[in-house]
PDB file of C-alpha atoms in Angstrom:
ATOM      1  CA  MET A   1      -1.209 -41.294 116.927  1.00  0.00           C
ATOM      2  CA  ARG A   2       2.222 -41.272 115.096  1.00  0.00           C
ATOM      3  CA  ILE A   3       3.362 -43.622 112.452  1.00  0.00           C
ATOM      4  CA  SER A   4       6.749 -44.325 110.927  1.00  0.00           C
ATOM      5  CA  ARG A   5       7.929 -43.807 107.377  1.00  0.00           C
ATOM      6  CA  LEU A   6      10.836 -46.109 106.511  1.00  0.00           C
ATOM      7  CA  ALA A   7      13.228 -44.909 103.900  1.00  0.00           C
ATOM      8  CA  GLY A   8      16.241 -47.200 102.690  1.00  0.00           C
ATOM      9  CA  LEU A   9      19.652 -45.680 102.063  1.00  0.00           C
ATOM     10  CA  GLY A  10      22.862 -47.075 100.720  1.00  0.00           C
ATOM     11  CA  VAL A  11      24.087 -49.076  97.646  1.00  0.00           C
ATOM     12  CA  VAL A  12      24.480 -52.426  99.268  1.00  0.00           C
ATOM     13  CA  GLY A  13      22.549 -53.276 102.383  1.00  0.00           C
ATOM     14  CA  ALA A  14      20.508 -50.268 103.439  1.00  0.00           C
ATOM     15  CA  LEU A  15      20.530 -48.288 106.730  1.00  0.00           C
ATOM     16  CA  VAL A  16      16.818 -47.660 107.389  1.00  0.00           C
ATOM     17  CA  VAL A  17      16.003 -44.088 108.694  1.00  0.00           C
ATOM     18  CA  SER A  18      12.655 -43.860 110.525  1.00  0.00           C
ATOM     19  CA  ILE A  19      10.881 -40.536 110.128  1.00  0.00           C
ATOM     20  CA  ALA A  20       7.871 -39.840 112.122  1.00  0.00           C
ATOM     21  CA  CYS A  21       4.920 -38.098 110.521  1.00  0.00           C
ATOM     22  CA  PRO A  22       1.417 -37.206 111.727  1.00  0.00           C
ATOM     23  CA  PHE A  23      -1.816 -39.179 110.873  1.00  0.00           C
ATOM     24  CA  THR A  24      -5.250 -38.195 111.871  1.00  0.00           C
ATOM     25  CA  ALA A  25      -8.527 -40.123 111.490  1.00  0.00           C
ATOM     26  CA  VAL A  26     -11.050 -38.874 113.906  1.00  0.00           C
ATOM     27  CA  ALA A  27     -14.686 -40.415 114.223  1.00  0.00           C
ATOM     28  CA  LEU A  28     -17.265 -38.472 115.906  1.00  0.00           C
ATOM     29  CA  ALA A  29     -20.843 -40.077 116.645  1.00  0.00           C
ATOM     30  CA  GLN A  30     -23.512 -37.483 116.435  1.00  0.00           C
ATOM     31  CA  THR A  31     -26.986 -38.803 117.026  1.00  0.00           C
ATOM     32  CA  ALA A  32     -27.857 -40.956 113.989  1.00  0.00           C
ATOM     33  CA  SER A  33     -24.674 -40.331 111.755  1.00  0.00           C
ATOM     34  CA  THR A  34     -20.926 -40.526 112.100  1.00  0.00           C
ATOM     35  CA  VAL A  35     -18.687 -37.626 110.947  1.00  0.00           C
ATOM     36  CA  VAL A  36     -15.041 -38.402 110.049  1.00  0.00           C
ATOM     37  CA  ALA A  37     -12.511 -35.523 110.214  1.00  0.00           C
ATOM     38  CA  PRO A  38     -10.493 -34.792 106.987  1.00  0.00           C
ATOM     39  CA  ALA A  39      -7.484 -36.971 106.493  1.00  0.00           C
ATOM     40  CA  ALA A  40      -4.077 -35.492 106.971  1.00  0.00           C
ATOM     41  CA  PRO A  41      -2.417 -34.070 103.920  1.00  0.00           C
ATOM     42  CA  ALA A  42      -1.126 -36.565 101.366  1.00  0.00           C
ATOM     43  CA  GLN A  43       2.800 -37.010 101.857  1.00  0.00           C
ATOM     44  CA  ALA A  44       5.019 -36.727  98.859  1.00  0.00           C
ATOM     45  CA  GLU A  45       7.511 -39.587  98.241  1.00  0.00           C
ATOM     46  CA  PRO A  46      10.980 -39.200  99.555  1.00  0.00           C
ATOM     47  CA  LYS A  47      13.460 -37.836  96.802  1.00  0.00           C
ATOM     48  CA  LEU A  48      16.544 -39.908  96.098  1.00  0.00           C
ATOM     49  CA  GLU A  49      19.747 -38.669  94.347  1.00  0.00           C
ATOM     50  CA  THR A  50      23.125 -40.389  93.566  1.00  0.00           C
ATOM     51  CA  PHE A  51      26.437 -38.788  93.771  1.00  0.00           C
ATOM     52  CA  GLY A  52      29.336 -41.048  93.130  1.00  0.00           C
ATOM     53  CA  ARG A  53      29.154 -43.745  95.881  1.00  0.00           C
ATOM     54  CA  TRP A  54      26.552 -41.562  97.978  1.00  0.00           C
ATOM     55  CA  THR A  55      22.920 -41.478  98.001  1.00  0.00           C
ATOM     56  CA  THR A  56      20.858 -38.594  99.119  1.00  0.00           C
ATOM     57  CA  LEU A  57      17.303 -38.729 100.623  1.00  0.00           C
ATOM     58  CA  VAL A  58      15.012 -35.719 101.066  1.00  0.00           C
ATOM     59  CA  ASP A  59      11.735 -36.528 102.945  1.00  0.00           C
ATOM     60  CA  GLU A  60       9.176 -33.798 103.218  1.00  0.00           C
ATOM     61  CA  VAL A  61       6.250 -34.064 105.630  1.00  0.00           C
ATOM     62  CA  ASP A  62       3.194 -31.703 105.529  1.00  0.00           C
ATOM     63  CA  THR A  63       2.099 -31.516 109.111  1.00  0.00           C
ATOM     64  CA  GLY A  64      -1.003 -29.386 108.054  1.00  0.00           C
ATOM     65  CA  GLN A  65       0.663 -26.316 109.826  1.00  0.00           C
ATOM     66  CA  ASP A  66       4.208 -26.468 108.147  1.00  0.00           C
ATOM     67  CA  LEU A  67       6.412 -28.394 105.759  1.00  0.00           C
ATOM     68  CA  ARG A  68       9.224 -30.237 107.425  1.00  0.00           C
ATOM     69  CA  LYS A  69      12.163 -31.762 105.694  1.00  0.00           C
ATOM     70  CA  THR A  70      14.529 -34.533 106.743  1.00  0.00           C
ATOM     71  CA  CYS A  71      17.781 -34.682 104.795  1.00  0.00           C
ATOM     72  CA  ALA A  72      20.028 -37.752 104.680  1.00  0.00           C
ATOM     73  CA  ALA A  73      23.034 -38.924 102.849  1.00  0.00           C
ATOM     74  CA  SER A  74      24.424 -42.479 102.922  1.00  0.00           C
ATOM     75  CA  THR A  75      27.132 -44.612 101.330  1.00  0.00           C
ATOM     76  CA  ALA A  76      27.528 -48.451 101.702  1.00  0.00           C
ATOM     77  CA  PHE A  77      30.956 -50.186 102.492  1.00  0.00           C
ATOM     78  CA  VAL A  78      32.441 -53.403 103.133  1.00  0.00           C
ATOM     79  CA  GLY A  79      34.277 -53.821 106.572  1.00  0.00           C
ATOM     80  CA  THR A  80      37.592 -55.096 107.251  1.00  0.00           C
ATOM     81  CA  GLY A  81      36.197 -58.594 107.851  1.00  0.00           C
ATOM     82  CA  GLY A  82      34.079 -58.638 104.766  1.00  0.00           C
ATOM     83  CA  GLU A  83      31.004 -57.368 106.665  1.00  0.00           C
ATOM     84  CA  SER A  84      28.399 -55.006 104.881  1.00  0.00           C
ATOM     85  CA  GLY A  85      27.731 -51.564 106.306  1.00  0.00           C
ATOM     86  CA  THR A  86      26.523 -48.136 105.741  1.00  0.00           C
ATOM     87  CA  LEU A  87      27.718 -44.666 106.877  1.00  0.00           C
ATOM     88  CA  THR A  88      24.825 -42.181 107.087  1.00  0.00           C
ATOM     89  CA  LEU A  89      24.573 -38.340 107.768  1.00  0.00           C
ATOM     90  CA  ILE A  90      21.036 -37.100 108.754  1.00  0.00           C
ATOM     91  CA  ILE A  91      19.535 -33.705 109.756  1.00  0.00           C
ATOM     92  CA  SER A  92      16.328 -32.035 109.719  1.00  0.00           C
ATOM     93  CA  ASP A  93      15.364 -28.373 109.071  1.00  0.00           C
ATOM     94  CA  GLY A  94      13.340 -28.431 112.278  1.00  0.00           C
ATOM     95  CA  ASP A  95      16.689 -28.987 114.104  1.00  0.00           C
ATOM     96  CA  ALA A  96      19.517 -26.589 114.799  1.00  0.00           C
ATOM     97  CA  LEU A  97      21.373 -26.262 111.659  1.00  0.00           C
ATOM     98  CA  PRO A  98      25.036 -25.420 110.692  1.00  0.00           C
ATOM     99  CA  PRO A  99      27.030 -23.669 111.978  1.00  0.00           C
ATOM    100  CA  ASP A 100      25.299 -24.207 115.404  1.00  0.00           C
ATOM    101  CA  ALA A 101      24.879 -28.031 114.792  1.00  0.00           C
ATOM    102  CA  TYR A 102      25.730 -30.375 112.011  1.00  0.00           C
ATOM    103  CA  PRO A 103      24.204 -33.576 110.629  1.00  0.00           C
ATOM    104  CA  SER A 104      24.482 -36.576 112.970  1.00  0.00           C
ATOM    105  CA  LEU A 105      26.606 -39.447 111.686  1.00  0.00           C
ATOM    106  CA  THR A 106      25.757 -43.130 112.160  1.00  0.00           C
ATOM    107  CA  ILE A 107      27.572 -46.190 111.178  1.00  0.00           C
ATOM    108  CA  ALA A 108      25.767 -49.611 110.912  1.00  0.00           C
ATOM    109  CA  VAL A 109      27.652 -52.662 110.160  1.00  0.00           C
ATOM    110  CA  ASP A 110      27.387 -56.532 110.477  1.00  0.00           C
ATOM    111  CA  ASN A 111      30.348 -56.899 112.875  1.00  0.00           C
ATOM    112  CA  LYS A 112      29.356 -58.140 116.392  1.00  0.00           C
ATOM    113  CA  GLY A 113      33.090 -58.187 117.393  1.00  0.00           C
ATOM    114  CA  LEU A 114      33.087 -54.221 117.493  1.00  0.00           C
ATOM    115  CA  PRO A 115      33.141 -52.623 121.064  1.00  0.00           C
ATOM    116  CA  ILE A 116      29.784 -51.342 122.299  1.00  0.00           C
ATOM    117  CA  GLY A 117      28.691 -48.948 125.028  1.00  0.00           C
ATOM    118  CA  LYS A 118      27.961 -45.363 125.561  1.00  0.00           C
ATOM    119  CA  SER A 119      31.462 -43.822 125.078  1.00  0.00           C
ATOM    120  CA  VAL A 120      33.505 -45.905 122.524  1.00  0.00           C
ATOM    121  CA  ALA A 121      36.563 -44.226 121.414  1.00  0.00           C
ATOM    122  CA  ALA A 122      36.718 -43.865 117.528  1.00  0.00           C
ATOM    123  CA  THR A 123      39.022 -42.247 114.989  1.00  0.00           C
ATOM    124  CA  PHE A 124      38.074 -41.040 111.418  1.00  0.00           C
ATOM    125  CA  GLY A 125      40.510 -39.836 108.739  1.00  0.00           C
ATOM    126  CA  ASP A 126      43.524 -40.755 106.565  1.00  0.00           C
ATOM    127  CA  ASP A 127      47.257 -40.459 106.468  1.00  0.00           C
ATOM    128  CA  LYS A 128      46.777 -36.639 106.405  1.00  0.00           C
ATOM    129  CA  GLY A 129      45.139 -36.459 109.765  1.00  0.00           C
ATOM    130  CA  ARG A 130      42.570 -38.214 112.082  1.00  0.00           C
ATOM    131  CA  VAL A 131      39.787 -36.945 114.148  1.00  0.00           C
ATOM    132  CA  ALA A 132      39.098 -38.448 117.613  1.00  0.00           C
ATOM    133  CA  VAL A 133      35.400 -39.089 118.156  1.00  0.00           C
ATOM    134  CA  LYS A 134      33.231 -40.682 120.812  1.00  0.00           C
ATOM    135  CA  VAL A 135      30.470 -43.000 119.501  1.00  0.00           C
ATOM    136  CA  HIS A 136      27.766 -44.790 121.342  1.00  0.00           C
ATOM    137  CA  SER A 137      26.000 -48.074 120.208  1.00  0.00           C
ATOM    138  CA  ASP A 138      22.478 -47.919 119.416  1.00  0.00           C
ATOM    139  CA  ALA A 139      19.685 -50.595 118.926  1.00  0.00           C
ATOM    140  CA  PRO A 140      20.178 -52.663 115.772  1.00  0.00           C
ATOM    141  CA  VAL A 141      18.994 -51.269 112.507  1.00  0.00           C
ATOM    142  CA  ASN A 142      17.583 -53.768 110.226  1.00  0.00           C
ATOM    143  CA  GLY A 143      19.615 -56.477 112.317  1.00  0.00           C
ATOM    144  CA  ARG A 144      22.819 -54.454 112.234  1.00  0.00           C
ATOM    145  CA  LEU A 145      24.562 -53.110 115.065  1.00  0.00           C
ATOM    146  CA  SER A 146      24.833 -49.294 114.773  1.00  0.00           C
ATOM    147  CA  TRP A 147      26.899 -46.545 116.434  1.00  0.00           C
ATOM    148  CA  THR A 148      26.191 -42.820 116.381  1.00  0.00           C
ATOM    149  CA  ALA A 149      28.861 -40.180 116.905  1.00  0.00           C
ATOM    150  CA  ASP A 150      28.492 -37.622 119.733  1.00  0.00           C
ATOM    151  CA  ASN A 151      27.306 -34.556 117.728  1.00  0.00           C
ATOM    152  CA  GLN A 152      29.375 -31.616 119.222  1.00  0.00           C
ATOM    153  CA  ALA A 153      29.604 -28.789 116.648  1.00  0.00           C
ATOM    154  CA  LYS A 154      33.291 -28.217 116.780  1.00  0.00           C
ATOM    155  CA  THR A 155      34.124 -32.138 116.512  1.00  0.00           C
ATOM    156  CA  SER A 156      31.291 -32.704 113.866  1.00  0.00           C
ATOM    157  CA  LEU A 157      32.790 -29.970 111.777  1.00  0.00           C
ATOM    158  CA  ALA A 158      36.451 -31.518 111.987  1.00  0.00           C
ATOM    159  CA  LEU A 159      34.983 -34.872 111.052  1.00  0.00           C
ATOM    160  CA  LEU A 160      33.054 -33.626 108.062  1.00  0.00           C
ATOM    161  CA  ARG A 161      36.096 -31.725 106.759  1.00  0.00           C
ATOM    162  CA  ALA A 162      38.030 -34.846 107.099  1.00  0.00           C
ATOM    163  CA  MET A 163      35.445 -36.526 104.998  1.00  0.00           C
ATOM    164  CA  ARG A 164      35.609 -33.836 102.401  1.00  0.00           C
ATOM    165  CA  ARG A 165      39.446 -34.241 102.392  1.00  0.00           C
ATOM    166  CA  ALA A 166      39.932 -37.878 102.246  1.00  0.00           C
ATOM    167  CA  SER A 167      39.498 -39.859  99.218  1.00  0.00           C
ATOM    168  CA  THR A 168      39.128 -42.929 101.527  1.00  0.00           C
ATOM    169  CA  LEU A 169      37.998 -42.477 105.212  1.00  0.00           C
ATOM    170  CA  ASP A 170      39.592 -44.914 107.589  1.00  0.00           C
ATOM    171  CA  VAL A 171      37.270 -45.779 110.534  1.00  0.00           C
ATOM    172  CA  ALA A 172      38.608 -47.612 113.813  1.00  0.00           C
ATOM    173  CA  PHE A 173      36.776 -48.111 117.133  1.00  0.00           C
ATOM    174  CA  GLY A 174      39.474 -48.229 119.673  1.00  0.00           C
ATOM    175  CA  ASP A 175      42.434 -50.325 118.090  1.00  0.00           C
ATOM    176  CA  MET A 176      40.017 -52.187 115.997  1.00  0.00           C
ATOM    177  CA  PRO A 177      39.630 -51.290 112.268  1.00  0.00           C
ATOM    178  CA  VAL A 178      36.121 -50.923 111.022  1.00  0.00           C
ATOM    179  CA  ALA A 179      36.451 -50.193 107.415  1.00  0.00           C
ATOM    180  CA  SER A 180      37.937 -47.921 104.797  1.00  0.00           C
ATOM    181  CA  ILE A 181      35.028 -46.026 103.223  1.00  0.00           C
ATOM    182  CA  SER A 182      35.155 -44.284  99.867  1.00  0.00           C
ATOM    183  CA  MET A 183      34.355 -40.557  99.921  1.00  0.00           C
ATOM    184  CA  ASP A 184      33.629 -40.493  96.144  1.00  0.00           C
ATOM    185  CA  GLY A 185      30.790 -38.061  95.691  1.00  0.00           C
ATOM    186  CA  PHE A 186      30.708 -36.888  99.391  1.00  0.00           C
ATOM    187  CA  THR A 187      31.311 -33.270  98.540  1.00  0.00           C
ATOM    188  CA  LYS A 188      28.267 -33.112  96.157  1.00  0.00           C
ATOM    189  CA  ALA A 189      26.077 -35.081  98.423  1.00  0.00           C
ATOM    190  CA  TYR A 190      26.814 -32.721 101.299  1.00  0.00           C
ATOM    191  CA  ARG A 191      26.158 -29.624  99.128  1.00  0.00           C
ATOM    192  CA  SER A 192      22.759 -31.305  98.170  1.00  0.00           C
ATOM    193  CA  LEU A 193      21.797 -31.787 101.806  1.00  0.00           C
ATOM    194  CA  GLY A 194      22.507 -28.033 102.540  1.00  0.00           C
ATOM    195  CA  ALA A 195      20.488 -26.867  99.466  1.00  0.00           C
ATOM    196  CA  SER A 196      17.677 -29.148 100.356  1.00  0.00           C
ATOM    197  CA  CYS A 197      17.432 -28.439 104.105  1.00  0.00           C
ATOM    198  CA  GLY A 198      18.589 -24.838 103.887  1.00  0.00           C
ATOM    199  CA  PHE A 199      21.934 -24.674 105.564  1.00  0.00           C
ATOM    200  CA  PRO A 200      25.306 -23.246 104.467  1.00  0.00           C
ATOM    201  CA  THR A 201      27.977 -25.776 103.391  1.00  0.00           C
ATOM    202  CA  ALA A 202      31.004 -23.580 102.642  1.00  0.00           C
ATOM    203  CA  ASP A 203      32.726 -24.332 105.895  1.00  0.00           C
ATOM    204  CA  VAL A 204      32.838 -28.082 104.885  1.00  0.00           C
ATOM    205  CA  ALA A 205      32.443 -28.149 101.046  1.00  0.00           C
ATOM    206  CA  PRO A 206      33.419 -24.754  99.532  1.00  0.00           C
TER     207      PRO A 206
END
């Protein structure tokens, strides 16, 4: 059986990240007595840090065989129509790591007027340059619609570099503006993800 650990991220209105962890409770009946197998190792509380407007979370799960870490960074924003939302990066040290693969990016926002589907054209950037990305809509998170960017290494690296460069990241889906999101603290937050989950960050945040 697997259960979910829920960890909130963001400053205003959290994006909830569900992290699976093992749970073991086995009862064996033997003649007149019942033997219960030892419980799974106790799990440490997720570690939270704040860098400017960004919050990082590191969740360690002891599987009994190894220690797995999930690392996330999130910032809250207010959309163009006054809607609350969050922009989140997430990666696990059990996944492929940079430079082979980069943290996945998800936006959750209370705006039901935005386009949904499996291949929504989106742009991220500022007046110095924009990165075109395809996003797909996911099931609502805490009642909010959410969209995840296609995680191709080359495009993800360009997107992360745009986030590193911009003081404010403008996001649009098609010709519909979503939000202008402060990147205050992003560089330190990204470096923290690399230190926690064990991947190099110099290609994004030297």
